[in-house]
GROMACS .gro file of C-alpha atoms in nm:
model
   75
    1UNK     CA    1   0.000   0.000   0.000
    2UNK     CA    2   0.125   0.342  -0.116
    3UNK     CA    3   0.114   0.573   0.172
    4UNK     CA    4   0.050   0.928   0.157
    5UNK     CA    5   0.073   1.247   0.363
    6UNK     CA    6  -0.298   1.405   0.366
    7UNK     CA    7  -0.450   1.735   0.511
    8UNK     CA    8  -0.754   1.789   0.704
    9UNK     CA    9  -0.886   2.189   0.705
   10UNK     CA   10  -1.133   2.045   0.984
   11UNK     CA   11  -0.892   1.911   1.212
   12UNK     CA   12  -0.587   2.136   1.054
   13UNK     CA   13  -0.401   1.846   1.104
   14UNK     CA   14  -0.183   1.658   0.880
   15UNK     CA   15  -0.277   1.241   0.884
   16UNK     CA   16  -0.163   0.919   0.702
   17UNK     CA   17  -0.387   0.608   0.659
   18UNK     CA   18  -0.184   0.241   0.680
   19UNK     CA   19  -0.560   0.121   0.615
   20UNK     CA   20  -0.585  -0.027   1.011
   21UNK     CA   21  -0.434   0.298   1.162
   22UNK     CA   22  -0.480   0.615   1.133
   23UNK     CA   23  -0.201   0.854   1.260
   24UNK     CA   24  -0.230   1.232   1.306
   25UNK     CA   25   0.021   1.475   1.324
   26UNK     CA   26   0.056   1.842   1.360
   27UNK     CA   27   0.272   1.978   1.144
   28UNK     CA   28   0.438   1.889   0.818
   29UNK     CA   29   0.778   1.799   0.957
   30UNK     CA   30   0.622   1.542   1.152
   31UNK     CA   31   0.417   1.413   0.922
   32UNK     CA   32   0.713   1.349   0.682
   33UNK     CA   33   0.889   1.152   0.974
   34UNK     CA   34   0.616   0.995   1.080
   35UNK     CA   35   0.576   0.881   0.685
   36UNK     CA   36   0.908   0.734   0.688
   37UNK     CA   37   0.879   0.533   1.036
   38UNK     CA   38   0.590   0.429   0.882
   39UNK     CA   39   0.730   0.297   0.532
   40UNK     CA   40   1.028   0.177   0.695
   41UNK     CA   41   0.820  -0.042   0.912
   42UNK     CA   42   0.626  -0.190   0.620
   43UNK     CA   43   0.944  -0.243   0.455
   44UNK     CA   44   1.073  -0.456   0.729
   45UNK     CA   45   0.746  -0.644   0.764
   46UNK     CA   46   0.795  -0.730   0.367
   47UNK     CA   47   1.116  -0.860   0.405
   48UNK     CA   48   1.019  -1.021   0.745
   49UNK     CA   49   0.731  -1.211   0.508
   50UNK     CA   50   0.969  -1.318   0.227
   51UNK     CA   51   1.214  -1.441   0.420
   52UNK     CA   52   0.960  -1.656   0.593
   53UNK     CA   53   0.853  -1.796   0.282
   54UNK     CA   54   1.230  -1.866   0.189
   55UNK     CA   55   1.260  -2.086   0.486
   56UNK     CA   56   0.969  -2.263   0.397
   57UNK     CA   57   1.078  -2.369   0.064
   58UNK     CA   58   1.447  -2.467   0.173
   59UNK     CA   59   1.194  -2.702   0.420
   60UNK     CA   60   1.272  -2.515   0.759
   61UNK     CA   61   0.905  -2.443   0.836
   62UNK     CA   62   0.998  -2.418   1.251
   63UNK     CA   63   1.246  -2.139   1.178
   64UNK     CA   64   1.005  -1.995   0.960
   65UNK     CA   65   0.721  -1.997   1.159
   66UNK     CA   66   0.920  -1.864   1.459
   67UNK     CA   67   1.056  -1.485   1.254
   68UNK     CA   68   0.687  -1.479   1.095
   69UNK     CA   69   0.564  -1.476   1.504
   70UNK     CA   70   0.884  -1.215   1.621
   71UNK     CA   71   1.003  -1.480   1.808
   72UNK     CA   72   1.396  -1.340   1.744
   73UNK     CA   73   1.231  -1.001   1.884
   74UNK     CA   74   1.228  -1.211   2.263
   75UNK     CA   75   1.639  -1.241   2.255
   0.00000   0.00000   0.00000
């Protein structure tokens, strides 16, 4: 998903949809760091997906099933 920096006159906020979240920010700066956490973070969870699905081909399913659940986050 493409993520984009909108305004809202109402609110005179800036805000970004992921499509579950909505985050709000109040000025531009901040909304163009919050954009890049933000596509960072789906970047990672890419990756995170496709090296999942690596594993599972090379028949490691355990290892795979363990980075797809964060377990290497509890180390």
């Amino acid at each position: 998903m493409k993520l984009q920096i909108r305004y809202s006159e109402l609110d005179e906020k800036y805000w970004i949809s992921t499509g579950d979240e909505v985050h709000w920010f109040e000025g531009p700066q901040a909304a163009q760091d919050g954009l890049r956490a933000l596509e960072i973070a789906q970047a990672v969870n890419e990756e995170v997906v496709s090296i999942a699905k690596w594993l599972t081909k090379l028949g490691l399913t355990q290892c795979a099933a363990a980075i797809e659940a964060r377990d290497y986050r509890k180390w």
